[in-house]
Amino acid sequence: MAHFAVLGPLAVESPPGRWAVLRGERQRTLLAVLLLNAGQHVPADVLVEALWPDGPPKSATSNLHTYLSRLRERIEGLRVEHGPPGYRLHVEPEELDLLVFRSAVAEGRRTGDPVAAAGHYRRALALWRGPVLAGLHVPRLDADVARLESERLAVFEDCVDAELTAGRHGELTGELQAVIAEHPLRERPAAQLMIALHRAGQQGGALEVYRRLRSTLIEELGVEPGAEARRVHAAVLRGEDPVPRLPPAVWPVCQLPPDIGDFTGRDAELAELTGVLGAGSGVPLAVLSGEPGAGKSTLAVRAAHRLRPRFPDGQLYVPLAGREIGEVLADLLRALGVPGPAVPDDVRARAAVFRGRLTDRRVLVVLDDAVDPEHVRTLLPGTPGCAVLVTSRRRLSGLAGAHRLAVGPLSGADAAELLHRLAGARVARERADAERIITACARLPLALRIAGSRLAIRPHLRLGELAGRLEDEVRRLDELTVSDLAVRSSIALSYEGLRPPARRAFRLLGRCRLADLPAWAVATLVDDPDEAVEELVEASLLEARGADGTGEGRYRMHDLVRLYAAELTDPAPGERLRTVLAATLALADAAAARLPRTVPMPSPAHEPPAQPLPDELVERLLARPDDWFAAERANLLALIGTLGARDALLLLDRLGVYLYLHGQYADMRAAYETVLDAGPPLATVAEATLTLLRHARGEYEEAAVRYRACAKELEAHGDRRTHAWVSANLAHCLIGLGRAEEALQTAAHARELFTVDGSPAELGWVRAAESAALVRLGRIDDAREVDRTALAAARSTGDALVIGEALHGFAWSSLLTGDDAGAVAAIAESVDLLRGTMARSALAKSLRTRGAISAATGARAEATAAFGEARELARELHERPRELSCTRALAAAWIGESRAAQAIPVLRACLEECREMGGRAATGLTWLVLKRAYEATGEWAAAEAAEAEAAELLDPRDASAAVLRRALLALTEPA
């Protein structure tokens, strides 16, 4: 193992006890550069510049390799790594005097005992044998050499401070005089010499040192001595002991607030913070930002407590809100052992002393509620080993190299757990009302803590009562106040920190009913939005959510923040808000017109609304109308509650085109329920649509009753067209219930109502019901004729959706009349056409029929593939009856694959649901398949009972059921 020395002439001991001789100047230069950068990569061009300061030869690279080879030959065990970043010399800390020096200095700064510290410093200074690299001049290293000399002087001064504190002033005067003679402009050793002379009884000599220092500074630099020298001079004049500082603070120091016992959730955030701040490289900086009330400070305190073992020297907690940075630094310095008189006046000087106190220590600094990035920079430690955790309402985007973590609302589970911890077991007992409270609190920890505290204070307050109060937007912020906690005041702090343009933008955006704002709406509401919106995002009062499916940027103001903004008055915002509303309604109208209409209800007659937005913007937004509806769905649902009944129903119809197309029945149901109290005929239209959703879920009995009630009201109000649609829907529902004769009569009535202005699509829906009813009555030829007529009318429209649905009916009646080839061709064309549309429900229906036709015609593989795809689509669209019928078919196929035991529980589950829906044919067919499964497993009694149940339910006239029976039983045959 070699030993190297650079603190004086360059020297190499290799092996121990024998000094290596490096004859070439360039060999010595190369080694010197590598040693001063030990452990770091040095780029090749830096080495070349050091070796040839007047310009490298053409063979510089080759020569560099030669010099390295010779160094390896002369120095045993020399470890130089070469890679893309450059050359790196590996040395252990004890192998290089510079590293030993720094290690001893670090030991001195870590100890709290001035005597021990002085010992470490003296050991470090003893390693210096003269100027760095004495006798070797390398221009490329001049700055490094000067920096090391400054480092040595600083350590000497620290050593003198420690020895003065320990009372060793008598031994220092000679050294200090020598240093001052060499560095006459350096104030710190002059002040130290004044202290040593004063303590030795040489007051005159001490004052003479100050006089010479002042004279030199004025003559050379034109400045007076600094605060520390003036303080010592004043103390000497008063005859006081001018010791510059008391013993250093006792380490470790912990200023953290207590960690709260009911802290809940945030596991992912805590893991991320501990990983970033405990990484151990450099001075990691993490910034927690988020909206008011998100729990940033609480999270920071929890993380800091968790990190304490990694920062054994201490944890500093610095509240920054509303405080001057100079005041903050003064408090920190006093906490770290700097006496009041020794705290510099200048902020930058205080920051330097603060960094000096943390040098080579392992301290976590928590800066709470920071506002200004410059304040954070001022408080950053200067040496590796420390870490900084910042909380701020702002993002502090100006902080370079910071790891940012946005703190949002709690997850639903964590929000419920926090409320449970605060309010007790009744949260679990009154779960539905607890969820209402959590929703009203937007899952924000501060709001939940207030709500939970109110429940804890008043154990007899029902959760439902508090939930009702919180759901009233007018009083919600009033309710979210307890003791000194208030959501309103938390948000107000962020608002008051905004500049006037951002404040006005905040007020306008809060008045807008769109919770999730597209960029065009922001630009409509706010003058010169870029700067104001950027400030709101920076202040965590507005969330930038990236681009939606249309490419439009999105912004979101969280519920409680929006309520606060809406409370603030703003002169004349109405016109802009009306423009945003008008544009949104016009976009919804145009987007719906571009989507296939699959909902079997009529569209209300209306004039297309005027569009205030530019045509090119509208075209860009609606280029993919499905994406536009997906982006605006939540906004449109929220708007419905703010409109009059007629406008709300019109918007519902437009949104319903999208929702029904994608099987989003829950949203559709909730929206239509909001207009049920509007009174007839509007409420009747809403009720008829809600009945349609029951029908889609398989609630046939209830749907039939409600369809009839709606039909009567529509007839009384003379709404012939809606009455026709409701009657057609009732006919389809009756078919599901096995009431074919009644279905046929109802369909005929619907066709009669459509006679005046029925479109091919409308008449096609009625004819589909007629055909299905005729098939179930055994009138197959009549059904085929109805389907043929419907297909001809559909083809005349050129509409792929209308044609695809008509082909579906024609394919089925073709199969029933024995035209297998025609059925296969028609259903294949239907599926192909519907795949090109967005009508997934119609596609699922045709795929299911394709599965049945394929099974009936012996194409088993094609049948199971079609049934499987249809089932997945039906499941995505929440169309339970269709999903069940496909599941039954796939279970039938399992029987043919010797998996009957696996099929039986699935078929039993299907059977129970079919019974609940009231579908006689569906239930009977399921019994038949179950019979085959029982036979395959040898359960003969169960098979016989299943056959009897099927015979009781299936109508012998039902040709459709007969063909389905054939198809399903074919699937049960061995594959």
mmCIF file of N, CA and C in Angstrom, residues 25 28-29 32-33 49-51 133 136-143 145:
data_model
loop_
_atom_site.group_PDB
_atom_site.id
_atom_site.type_symbol
_atom_site.label_atom_id
_atom_site.label_comp_id
_atom_site.label_asym_id
_atom_site.label_seq_id
_atom_site.Cartn_x
_atom_site.Cartn_y
_atom_site.Cartn_z
ATOM 1 N N GLU A 25 9.216 15.570 -14.793
ATOM 2 C CA GLU A 25 8.316 16.639 -14.349
ATOM 3 C C GLU A 25 6.866 16.305 -14.669
ATOM 4 N N ARG A 28 5.326 13.723 -12.313
ATOM 5 C CA ARG A 28 4.971 14.341 -11.030
ATOM 6 C C ARG A 28 3.718 15.200 -11.179
ATOM 7 N N THR A 29 3.625 15.913 -12.289
ATOM 8 C CA THR A 29 2.437 16.749 -12.528
ATOM 9 C C THR A 29 1.189 15.888 -12.640
ATOM 10 N N ALA A 32 0.199 14.636 -9.287
ATOM 11 C CA ALA A 32 -0.314 15.714 -8.437
ATOM 12 C C ALA A 32 -1.774 16.025 -8.760
ATOM 13 N N VAL A 33 -2.088 16.100 -10.053
ATOM 14 C CA VAL A 33 -3.471 16.397 -10.446
ATOM 15 C C VAL A 33 -4.401 15.293 -9.966
ATOM 16 N N GLU A 49 -4.145 19.467 -20.366
ATOM 17 C CA GLU A 49 -3.856 20.886 -20.133
ATOM 18 C C GLU A 49 -2.819 21.058 -19.026
ATOM 19 N N ALA A 50 -2.932 20.233 -17.968
ATOM 20 C CA ALA A 50 -1.971 20.337 -16.875
ATOM 21 C C ALA A 50 -0.570 19.930 -17.317
ATOM 22 N N LEU A 51 -0.497 18.906 -18.156
ATOM 23 C CA LEU A 51 0.815 18.404 -18.599
ATOM 24 C C LEU A 51 1.463 19.324 -19.627
ATOM 25 N N LEU A 133 2.283 21.142 -2.659
ATOM 26 C CA LEU A 133 3.072 20.771 -3.844
ATOM 27 C C LEU A 133 4.267 21.703 -4.030
ATOM 28 N N LEU A 136 6.740 22.312 -7.193
ATOM 29 C CA LEU A 136 6.113 21.832 -8.435
ATOM 30 C C LEU A 136 5.056 22.856 -8.834
ATOM 31 N N HIS A 137 5.298 23.564 -9.926
ATOM 32 C CA HIS A 137 4.343 24.586 -10.349
ATOM 33 C C HIS A 137 3.502 24.050 -11.515
ATOM 34 N N VAL A 138 2.214 23.907 -11.251
ATOM 35 C CA VAL A 138 1.260 23.437 -12.267
ATOM 36 C C VAL A 138 0.169 24.498 -12.395
ATOM 37 N N PRO A 139 0.214 25.321 -13.442
ATOM 38 C CA PRO A 139 -0.787 26.410 -13.555
ATOM 39 C C PRO A 139 -2.221 25.906 -13.423
ATOM 40 N N ARG A 140 -2.496 24.729 -13.923
ATOM 41 C CA ARG A 140 -3.871 24.212 -13.881
ATOM 42 C C ARG A 140 -4.346 23.985 -12.443
ATOM 43 N N LEU A 141 -3.376 23.878 -11.485
ATOM 44 C CA LEU A 141 -3.733 23.606 -10.095
ATOM 45 C C LEU A 141 -3.657 24.844 -9.206
ATOM 46 N N ASP A 142 -3.384 26.028 -9.785
ATOM 47 C CA ASP A 142 -3.196 27.214 -8.948
ATOM 48 C C ASP A 142 -4.413 27.481 -8.067
ATOM 49 N N ALA A 143 -5.611 27.373 -8.648
ATOM 50 C CA ALA A 143 -6.830 27.649 -7.871
ATOM 51 C C ALA A 143 -6.996 26.627 -6.752
ATOM 52 N N VAL A 145 -4.623 24.950 -5.236
ATOM 53 C CA VAL A 145 -3.600 25.202 -4.215
ATOM 54 C C VAL A 145 -4.015 26.372 -3.338
#
